[in-house]
mmCIF file of C-alpha atoms in Angstrom:
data_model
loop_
_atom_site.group_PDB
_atom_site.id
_atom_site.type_symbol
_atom_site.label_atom_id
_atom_site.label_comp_id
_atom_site.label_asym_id
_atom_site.label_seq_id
_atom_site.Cartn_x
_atom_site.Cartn_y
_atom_site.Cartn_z
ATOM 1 C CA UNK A 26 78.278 126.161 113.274
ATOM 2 C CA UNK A 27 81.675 125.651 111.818
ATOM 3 C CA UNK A 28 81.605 121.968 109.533
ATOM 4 C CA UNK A 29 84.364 120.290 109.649
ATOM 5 C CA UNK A 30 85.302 117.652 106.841
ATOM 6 C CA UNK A 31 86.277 113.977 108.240
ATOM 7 C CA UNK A 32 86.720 111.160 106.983
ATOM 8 C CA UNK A 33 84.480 108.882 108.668
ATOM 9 C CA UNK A 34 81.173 108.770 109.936
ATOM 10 C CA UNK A 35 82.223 106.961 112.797
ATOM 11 C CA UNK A 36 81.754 107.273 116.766
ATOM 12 C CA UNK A 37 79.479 105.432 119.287
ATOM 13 C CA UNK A 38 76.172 106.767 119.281
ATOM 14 C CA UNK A 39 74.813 107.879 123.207
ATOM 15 C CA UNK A 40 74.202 105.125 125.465
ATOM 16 C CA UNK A 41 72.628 105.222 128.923
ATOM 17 C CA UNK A 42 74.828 103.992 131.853
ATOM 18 C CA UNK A 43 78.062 104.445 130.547
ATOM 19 C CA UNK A 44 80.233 106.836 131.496
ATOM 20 C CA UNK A 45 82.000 109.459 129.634
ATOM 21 C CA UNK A 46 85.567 108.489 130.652
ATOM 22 C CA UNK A 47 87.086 104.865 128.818
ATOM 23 C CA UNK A 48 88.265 102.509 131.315
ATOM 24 C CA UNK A 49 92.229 102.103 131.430
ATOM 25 C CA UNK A 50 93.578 99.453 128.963
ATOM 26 C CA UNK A 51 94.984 96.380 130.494
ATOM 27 C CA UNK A 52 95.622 93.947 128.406
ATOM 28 C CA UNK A 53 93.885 94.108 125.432
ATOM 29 C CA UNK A 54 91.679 97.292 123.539
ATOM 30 C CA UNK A 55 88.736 98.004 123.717
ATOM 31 C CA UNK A 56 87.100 98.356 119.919
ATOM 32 C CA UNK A 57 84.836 101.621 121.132
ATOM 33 C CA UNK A 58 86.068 103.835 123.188
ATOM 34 C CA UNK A 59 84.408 104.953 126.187
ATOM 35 C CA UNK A 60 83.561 108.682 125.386
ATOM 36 C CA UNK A 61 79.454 108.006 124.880
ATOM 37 C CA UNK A 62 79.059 111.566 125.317
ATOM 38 C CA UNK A 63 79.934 112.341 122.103
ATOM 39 C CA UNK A 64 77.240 112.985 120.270
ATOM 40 C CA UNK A 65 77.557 112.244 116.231
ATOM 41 C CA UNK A 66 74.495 113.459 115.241
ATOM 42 C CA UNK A 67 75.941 117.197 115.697
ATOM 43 C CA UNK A 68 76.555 119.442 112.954
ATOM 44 C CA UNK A 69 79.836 119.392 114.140
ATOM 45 C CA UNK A 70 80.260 115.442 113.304
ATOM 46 C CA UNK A 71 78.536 114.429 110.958
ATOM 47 C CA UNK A 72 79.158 116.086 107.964
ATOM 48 C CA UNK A 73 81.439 113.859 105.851
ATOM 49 C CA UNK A 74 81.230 115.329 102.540
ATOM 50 C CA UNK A 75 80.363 112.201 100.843
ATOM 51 C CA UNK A 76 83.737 110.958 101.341
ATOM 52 C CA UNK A 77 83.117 107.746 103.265
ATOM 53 C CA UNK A 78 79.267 106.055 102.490
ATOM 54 C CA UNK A 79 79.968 102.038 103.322
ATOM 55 C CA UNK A 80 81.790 101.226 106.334
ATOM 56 C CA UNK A 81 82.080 98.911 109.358
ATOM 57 C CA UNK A 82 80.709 99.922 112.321
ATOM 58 C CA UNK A 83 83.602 102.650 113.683
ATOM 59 C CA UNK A 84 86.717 101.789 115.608
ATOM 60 C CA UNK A 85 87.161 105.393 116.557
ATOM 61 C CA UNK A 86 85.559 107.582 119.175
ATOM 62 C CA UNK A 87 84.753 110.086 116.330
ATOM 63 C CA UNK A 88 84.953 111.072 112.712
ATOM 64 C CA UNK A 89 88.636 111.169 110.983
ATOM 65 C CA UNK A 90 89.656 113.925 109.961
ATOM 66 C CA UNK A 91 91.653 114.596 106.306
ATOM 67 C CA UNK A 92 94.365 116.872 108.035
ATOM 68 C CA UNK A 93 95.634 115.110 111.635
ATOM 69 C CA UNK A 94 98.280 117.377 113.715
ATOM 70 C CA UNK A 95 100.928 116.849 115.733
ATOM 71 C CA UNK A 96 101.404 118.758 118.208
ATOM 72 C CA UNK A 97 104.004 118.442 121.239
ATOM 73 C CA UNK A 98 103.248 119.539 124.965
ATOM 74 C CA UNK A 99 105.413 121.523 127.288
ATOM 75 C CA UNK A 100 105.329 119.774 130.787
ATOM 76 C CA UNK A 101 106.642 116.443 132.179
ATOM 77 C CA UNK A 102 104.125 114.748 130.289
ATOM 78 C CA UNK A 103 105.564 115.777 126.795
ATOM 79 C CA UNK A 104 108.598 114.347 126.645
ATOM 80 C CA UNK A 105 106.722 111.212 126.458
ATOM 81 C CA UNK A 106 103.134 111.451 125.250
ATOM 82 C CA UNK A 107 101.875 113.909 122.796
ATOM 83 C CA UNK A 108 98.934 114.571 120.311
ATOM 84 C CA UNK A 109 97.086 113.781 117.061
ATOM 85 C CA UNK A 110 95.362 117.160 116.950
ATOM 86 C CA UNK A 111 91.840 118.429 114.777
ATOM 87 C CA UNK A 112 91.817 121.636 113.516
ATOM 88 C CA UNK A 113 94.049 123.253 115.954
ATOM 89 C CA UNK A 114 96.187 122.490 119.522
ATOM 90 C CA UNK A 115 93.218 122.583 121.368
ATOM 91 C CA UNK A 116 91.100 119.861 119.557
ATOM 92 C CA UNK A 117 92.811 116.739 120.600
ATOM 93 C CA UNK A 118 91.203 113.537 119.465
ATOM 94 C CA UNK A 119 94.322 110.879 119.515
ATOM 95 C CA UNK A 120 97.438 110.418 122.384
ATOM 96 C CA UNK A 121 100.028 109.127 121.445
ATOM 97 C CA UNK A 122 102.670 107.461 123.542
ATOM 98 C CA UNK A 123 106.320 106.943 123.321
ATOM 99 C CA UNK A 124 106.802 103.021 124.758
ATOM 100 C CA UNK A 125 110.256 102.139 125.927
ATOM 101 C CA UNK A 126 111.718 98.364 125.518
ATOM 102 C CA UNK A 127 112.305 98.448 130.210
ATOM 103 C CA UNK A 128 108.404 98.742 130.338
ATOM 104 C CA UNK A 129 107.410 95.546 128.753
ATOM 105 C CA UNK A 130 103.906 96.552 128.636
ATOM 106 C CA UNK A 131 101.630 94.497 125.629
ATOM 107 C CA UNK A 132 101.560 94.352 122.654
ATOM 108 C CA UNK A 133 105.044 95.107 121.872
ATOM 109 C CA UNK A 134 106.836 93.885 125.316
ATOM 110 C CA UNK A 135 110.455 94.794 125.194
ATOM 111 C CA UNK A 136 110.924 96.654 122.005
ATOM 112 C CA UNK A 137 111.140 100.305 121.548
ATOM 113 C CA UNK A 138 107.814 101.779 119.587
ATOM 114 C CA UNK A 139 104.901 104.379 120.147
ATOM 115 C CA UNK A 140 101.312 103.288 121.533
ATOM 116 C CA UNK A 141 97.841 105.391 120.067
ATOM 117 C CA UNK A 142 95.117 105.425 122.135
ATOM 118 C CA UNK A 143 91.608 106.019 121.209
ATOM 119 C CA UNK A 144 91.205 109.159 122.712
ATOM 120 C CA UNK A 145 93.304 112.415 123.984
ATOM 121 C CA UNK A 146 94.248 110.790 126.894
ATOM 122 C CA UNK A 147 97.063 107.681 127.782
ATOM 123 C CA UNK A 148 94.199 106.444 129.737
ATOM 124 C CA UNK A 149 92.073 105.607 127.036
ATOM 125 C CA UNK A 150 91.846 102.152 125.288
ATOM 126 C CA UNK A 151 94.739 101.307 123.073
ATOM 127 C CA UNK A 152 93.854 101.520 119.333
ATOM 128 C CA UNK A 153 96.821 100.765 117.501
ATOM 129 C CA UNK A 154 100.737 100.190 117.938
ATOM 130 C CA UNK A 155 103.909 100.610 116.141
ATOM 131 C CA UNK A 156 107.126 99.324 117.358
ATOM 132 C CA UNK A 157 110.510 97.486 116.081
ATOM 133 C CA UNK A 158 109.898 94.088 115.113
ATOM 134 C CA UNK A 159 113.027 92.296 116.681
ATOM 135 C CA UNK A 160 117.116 92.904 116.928
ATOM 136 C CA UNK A 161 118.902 91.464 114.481
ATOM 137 C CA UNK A 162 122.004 89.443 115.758
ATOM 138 C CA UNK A 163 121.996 92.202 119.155
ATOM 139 C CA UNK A 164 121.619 95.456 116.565
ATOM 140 C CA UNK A 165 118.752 97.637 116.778
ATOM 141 C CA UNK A 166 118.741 98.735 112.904
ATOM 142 C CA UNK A 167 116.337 96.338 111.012
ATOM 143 C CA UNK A 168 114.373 96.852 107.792
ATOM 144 C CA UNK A 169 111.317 95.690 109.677
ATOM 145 C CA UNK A 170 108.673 97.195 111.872
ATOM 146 C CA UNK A 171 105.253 95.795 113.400
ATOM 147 C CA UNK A 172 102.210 97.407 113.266
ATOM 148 C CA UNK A 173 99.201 96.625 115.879
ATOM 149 C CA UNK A 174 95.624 96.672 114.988
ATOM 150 C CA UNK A 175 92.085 95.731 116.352
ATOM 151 C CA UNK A 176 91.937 92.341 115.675
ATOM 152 C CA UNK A 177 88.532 90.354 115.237
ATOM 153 C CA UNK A 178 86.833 88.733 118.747
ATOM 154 C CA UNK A 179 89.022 85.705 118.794
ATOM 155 C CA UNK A 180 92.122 88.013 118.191
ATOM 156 C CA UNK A 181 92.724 90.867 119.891
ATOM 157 C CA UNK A 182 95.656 91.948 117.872
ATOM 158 C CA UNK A 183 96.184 91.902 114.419
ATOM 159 C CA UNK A 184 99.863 92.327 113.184
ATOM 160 C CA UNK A 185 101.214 93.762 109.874
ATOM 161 C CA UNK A 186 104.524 94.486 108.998
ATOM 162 C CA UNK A 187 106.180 97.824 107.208
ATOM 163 C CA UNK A 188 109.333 97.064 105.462
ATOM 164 C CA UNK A 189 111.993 99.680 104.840
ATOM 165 C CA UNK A 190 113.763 99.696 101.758
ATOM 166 C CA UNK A 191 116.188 101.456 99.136
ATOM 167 C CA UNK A 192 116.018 101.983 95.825
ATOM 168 C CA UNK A 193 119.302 102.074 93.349
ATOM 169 C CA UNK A 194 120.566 104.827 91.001
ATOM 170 C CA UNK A 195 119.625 107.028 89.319
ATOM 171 C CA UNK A 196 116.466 107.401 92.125
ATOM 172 C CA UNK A 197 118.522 106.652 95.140
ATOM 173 C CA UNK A 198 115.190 107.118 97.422
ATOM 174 C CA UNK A 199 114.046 105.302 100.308
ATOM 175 C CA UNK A 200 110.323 103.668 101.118
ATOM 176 C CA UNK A 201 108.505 101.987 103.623
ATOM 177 C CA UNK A 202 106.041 99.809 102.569
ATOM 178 C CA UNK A 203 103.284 98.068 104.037
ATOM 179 C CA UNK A 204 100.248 96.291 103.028
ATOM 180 C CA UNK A 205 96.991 95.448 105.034
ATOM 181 C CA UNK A 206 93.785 93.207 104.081
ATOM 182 C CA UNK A 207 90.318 95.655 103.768
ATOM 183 C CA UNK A 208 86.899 95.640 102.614
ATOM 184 C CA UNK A 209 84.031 93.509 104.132
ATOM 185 C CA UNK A 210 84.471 90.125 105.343
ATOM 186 C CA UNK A 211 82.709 88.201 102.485
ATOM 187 C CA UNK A 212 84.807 90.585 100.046
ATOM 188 C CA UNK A 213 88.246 91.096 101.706
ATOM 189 C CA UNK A 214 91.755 91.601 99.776
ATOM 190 C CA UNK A 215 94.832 92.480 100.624
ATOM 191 C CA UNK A 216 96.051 96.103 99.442
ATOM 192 C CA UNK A 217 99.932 97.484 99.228
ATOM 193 C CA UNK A 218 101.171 100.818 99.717
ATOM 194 C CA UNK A 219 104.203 102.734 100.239
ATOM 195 C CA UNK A 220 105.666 105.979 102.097
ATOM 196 C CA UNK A 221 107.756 107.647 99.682
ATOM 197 C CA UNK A 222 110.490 110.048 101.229
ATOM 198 C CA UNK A 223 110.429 113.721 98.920
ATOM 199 C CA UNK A 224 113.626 114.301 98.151
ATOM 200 C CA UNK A 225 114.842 118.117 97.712
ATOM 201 C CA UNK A 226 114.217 118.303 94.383
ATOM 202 C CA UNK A 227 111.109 117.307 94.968
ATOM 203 C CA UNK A 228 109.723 119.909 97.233
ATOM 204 C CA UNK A 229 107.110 122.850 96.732
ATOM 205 C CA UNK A 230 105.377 125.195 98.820
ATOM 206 C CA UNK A 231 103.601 122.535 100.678
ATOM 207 C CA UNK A 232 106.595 120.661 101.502
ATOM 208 C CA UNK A 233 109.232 123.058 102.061
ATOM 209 C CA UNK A 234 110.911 121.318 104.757
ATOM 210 C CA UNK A 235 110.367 117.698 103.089
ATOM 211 C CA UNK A 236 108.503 114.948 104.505
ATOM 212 C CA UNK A 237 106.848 111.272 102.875
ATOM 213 C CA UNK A 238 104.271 110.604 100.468
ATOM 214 C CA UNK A 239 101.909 107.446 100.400
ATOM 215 C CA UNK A 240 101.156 106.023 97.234
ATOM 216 C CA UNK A 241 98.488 103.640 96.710
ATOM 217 C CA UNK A 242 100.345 100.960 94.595
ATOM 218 C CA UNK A 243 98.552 98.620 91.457
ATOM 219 C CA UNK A 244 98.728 95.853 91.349
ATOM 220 C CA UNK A 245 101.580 94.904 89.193
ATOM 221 C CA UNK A 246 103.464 96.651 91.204
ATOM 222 C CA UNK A 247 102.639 95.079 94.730
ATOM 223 C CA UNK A 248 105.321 92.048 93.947
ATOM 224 C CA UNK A 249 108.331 94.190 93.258
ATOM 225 C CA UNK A 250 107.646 95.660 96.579
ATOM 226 C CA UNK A 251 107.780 92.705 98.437
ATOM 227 C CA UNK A 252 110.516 90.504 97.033
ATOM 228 C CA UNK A 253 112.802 93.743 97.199
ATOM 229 C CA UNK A 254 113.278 94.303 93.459
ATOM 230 C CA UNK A 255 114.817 97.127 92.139
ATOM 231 C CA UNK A 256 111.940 98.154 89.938
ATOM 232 C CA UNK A 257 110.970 101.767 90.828
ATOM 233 C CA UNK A 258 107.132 101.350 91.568
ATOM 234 C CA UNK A 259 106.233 104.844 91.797
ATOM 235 C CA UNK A 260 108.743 106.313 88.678
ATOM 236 C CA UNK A 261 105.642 106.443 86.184
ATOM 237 C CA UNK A 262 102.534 109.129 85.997
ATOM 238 C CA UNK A 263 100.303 106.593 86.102
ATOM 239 C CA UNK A 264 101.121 105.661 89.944
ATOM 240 C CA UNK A 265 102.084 109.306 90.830
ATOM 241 C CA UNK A 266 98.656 109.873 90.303
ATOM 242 C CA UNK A 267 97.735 107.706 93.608
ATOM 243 C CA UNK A 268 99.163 109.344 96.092
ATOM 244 C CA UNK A 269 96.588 109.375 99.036
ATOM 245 C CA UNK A 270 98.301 110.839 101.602
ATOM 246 C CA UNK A 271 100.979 113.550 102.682
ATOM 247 C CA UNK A 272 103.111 113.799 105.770
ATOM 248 C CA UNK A 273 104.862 117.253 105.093
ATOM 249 C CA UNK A 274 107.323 118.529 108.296
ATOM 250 C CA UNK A 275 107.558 121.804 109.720
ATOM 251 C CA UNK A 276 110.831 123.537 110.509
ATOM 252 C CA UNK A 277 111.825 123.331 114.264
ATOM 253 C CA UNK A 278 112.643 127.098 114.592
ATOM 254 C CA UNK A 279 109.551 127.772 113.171
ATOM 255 C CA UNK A 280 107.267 125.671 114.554
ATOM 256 C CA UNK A 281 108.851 124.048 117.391
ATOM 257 C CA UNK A 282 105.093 122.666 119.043
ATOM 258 C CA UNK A 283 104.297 121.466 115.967
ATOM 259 C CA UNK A 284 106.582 118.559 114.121
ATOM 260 C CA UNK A 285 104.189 117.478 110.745
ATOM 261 C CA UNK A 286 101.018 117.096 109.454
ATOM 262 C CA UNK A 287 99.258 114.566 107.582
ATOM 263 C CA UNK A 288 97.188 114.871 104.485
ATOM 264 C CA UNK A 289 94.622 112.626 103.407
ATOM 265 C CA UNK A 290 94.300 113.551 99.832
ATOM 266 C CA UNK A 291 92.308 110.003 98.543
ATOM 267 C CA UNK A 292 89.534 109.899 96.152
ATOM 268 C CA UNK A 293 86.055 108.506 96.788
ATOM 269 C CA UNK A 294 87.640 104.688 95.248
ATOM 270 C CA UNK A 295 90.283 105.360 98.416
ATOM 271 C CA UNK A 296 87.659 106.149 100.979
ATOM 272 C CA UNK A 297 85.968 102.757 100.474
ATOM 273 C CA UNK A 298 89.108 100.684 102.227
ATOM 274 C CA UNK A 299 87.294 102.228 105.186
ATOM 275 C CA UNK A 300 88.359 103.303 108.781
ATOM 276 C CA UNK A 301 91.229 100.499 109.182
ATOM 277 C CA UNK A 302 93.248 101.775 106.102
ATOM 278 C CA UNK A 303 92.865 105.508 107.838
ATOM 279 C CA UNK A 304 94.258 104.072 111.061
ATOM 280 C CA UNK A 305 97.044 102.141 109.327
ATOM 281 C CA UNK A 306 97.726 105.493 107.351
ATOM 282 C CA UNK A 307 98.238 107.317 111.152
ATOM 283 C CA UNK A 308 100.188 104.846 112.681
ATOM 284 C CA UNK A 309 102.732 103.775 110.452
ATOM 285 C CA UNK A 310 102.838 108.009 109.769
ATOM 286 C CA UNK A 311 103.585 108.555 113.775
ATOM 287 C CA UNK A 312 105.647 105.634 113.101
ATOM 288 C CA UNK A 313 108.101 107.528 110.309
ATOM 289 C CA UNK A 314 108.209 110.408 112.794
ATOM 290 C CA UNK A 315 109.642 108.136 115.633
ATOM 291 C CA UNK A 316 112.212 106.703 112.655
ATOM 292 C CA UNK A 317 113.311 109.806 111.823
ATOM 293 C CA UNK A 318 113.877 111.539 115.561
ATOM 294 C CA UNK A 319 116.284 108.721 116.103
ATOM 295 C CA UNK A 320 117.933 108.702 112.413
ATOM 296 C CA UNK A 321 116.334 105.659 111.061
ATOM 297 C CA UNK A 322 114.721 107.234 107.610
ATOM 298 C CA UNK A 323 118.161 107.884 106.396
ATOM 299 C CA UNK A 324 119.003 106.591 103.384
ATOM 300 C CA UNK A 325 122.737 105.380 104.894
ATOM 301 C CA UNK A 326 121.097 104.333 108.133
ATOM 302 C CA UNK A 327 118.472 101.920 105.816
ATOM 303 C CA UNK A 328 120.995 100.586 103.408
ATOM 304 C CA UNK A 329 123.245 99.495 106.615
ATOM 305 C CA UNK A 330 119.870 98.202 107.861
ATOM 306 C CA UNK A 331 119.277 96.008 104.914
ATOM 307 C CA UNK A 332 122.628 94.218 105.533
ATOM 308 C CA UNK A 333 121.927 93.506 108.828
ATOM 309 C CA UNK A 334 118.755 92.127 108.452
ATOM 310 C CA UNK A 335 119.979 89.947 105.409
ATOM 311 C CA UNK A 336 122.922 88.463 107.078
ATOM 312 C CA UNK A 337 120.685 87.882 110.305
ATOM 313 C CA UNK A 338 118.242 85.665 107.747
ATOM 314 C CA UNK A 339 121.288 83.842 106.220
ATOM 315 C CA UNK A 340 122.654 83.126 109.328
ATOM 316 C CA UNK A 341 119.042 81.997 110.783
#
């Protein structure tokens, strides 16, 4: 039997009395999805080639995998929901759904964003969320986005917050950057990243049509990020060495099912931030997609952005 290599040894073990279907999300998530069927202990599931030994117990419904899919559907349905995909179309394991502000549904109410669910359906529980943060003085360009994840029993939602950014001559780039808190409760710290945009120069045969890298930033670097200081955090070899993940597009004409995929390319050091990082790593990457259908990775579009948002805190 075909292995497959994940990145998580994660999914509900069986359970008696509970059916194989999640219930609908309401208001709230529900931390383990309802597909009990599944059963890890497969050949299929479990191998995780060492990648991941310590987590928490898993969020997810089944193992992650280190290349995710995208892959559109032709019907109704498509032109808002589509899907994180396994090795191919057919293997669905995440929906993902396209929320519009007139809805008002939780967690992100009016504004504009995309909804993941915890399974291959729109029916299953809500995992994570990514959406605009707020309008700025009436204008939808802002530098800021919210991202929704499983909070802890007293919180069902915990929010983090990906900040767009350029950088000056001569790199002229723009990145997103995020950070999140991970590890164990007794042990937890707070860890900073950023999606990269590959420039044409840049590109080789696994990015022919361009896309984002995510580097894994030190810690000397994590400050420049956040005040907005020109310092180029990933310029040097030393940080170009900790890139953990690629989101690499496909060309439309070529591949018009099939918008990106992304690469989980971390080391074992990477695989200890555990399942949360993984799912911050999806979301804010279906996030970038959603950016860029509607112009908002542009490097003009970003810039005009960061005016915006800084008059709209000056006038505040």
């Amino acid at each position: 039997m075909e292995q497959r290599d994940t990145l998580g040894a994660g999914g509900p073990s069986k359970q008696e009395g509970v059916s194989a279907r999640p219930e609908p999300f309401r208001d709230g998530f529900g931390i383990v999805s309802g597909h009990q069927d599944l059963d890890v202990s497969s050949d299929e599931t479990s191998d995780t080639s060492s990648f991941i030994t310590k987590i928490p117990p898993s969020l997810l419904y089944r193992p992650f995998p280190r290349v995710l899919k995208i892959y559109y559907q032709w019907n109704l349905a498509g032109f808002r929901i589509f899907h994180v995909c396994g090795k191919d179309e057919r293997d669905r394991i995440f929906a993902v759904k396209i929320h519009k502000s007139y809805h008002w549904s939780k967690p992100l109410g009016i504004f504009p964003g995309l909804y993941l669910y915890n399974g291959p359906s729109a029916k299953d529980n809500l995992i994570a969320a990514f959406g605009q943060e707020s309008y700025v003085r009436g204008f939808s360009l802002t530098t800021d986005y919210i991202v929704y994840l499983p909070g802890d029993e007293s919180n069902r939602w915990k929010s983090e917050t990906m900040r767009a950014r350029t950088t000056p001559r001569p790199d002229h780039n723009v990145l997103f950057h995020f950070s999140l808190e991970v590890g164990c409760e007794k042990n937890r710290r707070r860890e900073s990243f950023e999606w990269r945009k590959v420039k044409k120069s840049e590109r080789d045969d696994e990015m022919q049509n361009g896309g984002f890298k995510l580097f894994w930033l030190p810690t000397d670097s994590r400050q420049n990020c956040l005040t907005g200081s020109s310092g180029q955090s990933t310029a040097n070899g030393d940080v170009e060495n900790r890139v953990v993940a690629i989101f690499s597009w496909y060309s439309f004409f070529a591949s018009p099912k099939h918008p990106f995929d992304l690469k989980i390319i971390g080391d074992e050091k990477f695989a200890e931030l555990g399942e949360r990082c993984y799912l911050m790593i999806l979301i804010t990457a279906l996030g970038l997609w959603w950016l860029y259908s509607v112009g908002k990775t542009q490097r003009g579009a970003v810039a005009v952005a960061e005016k915006i948002t800084r008059k709209g805190k000056e006038v505040v």
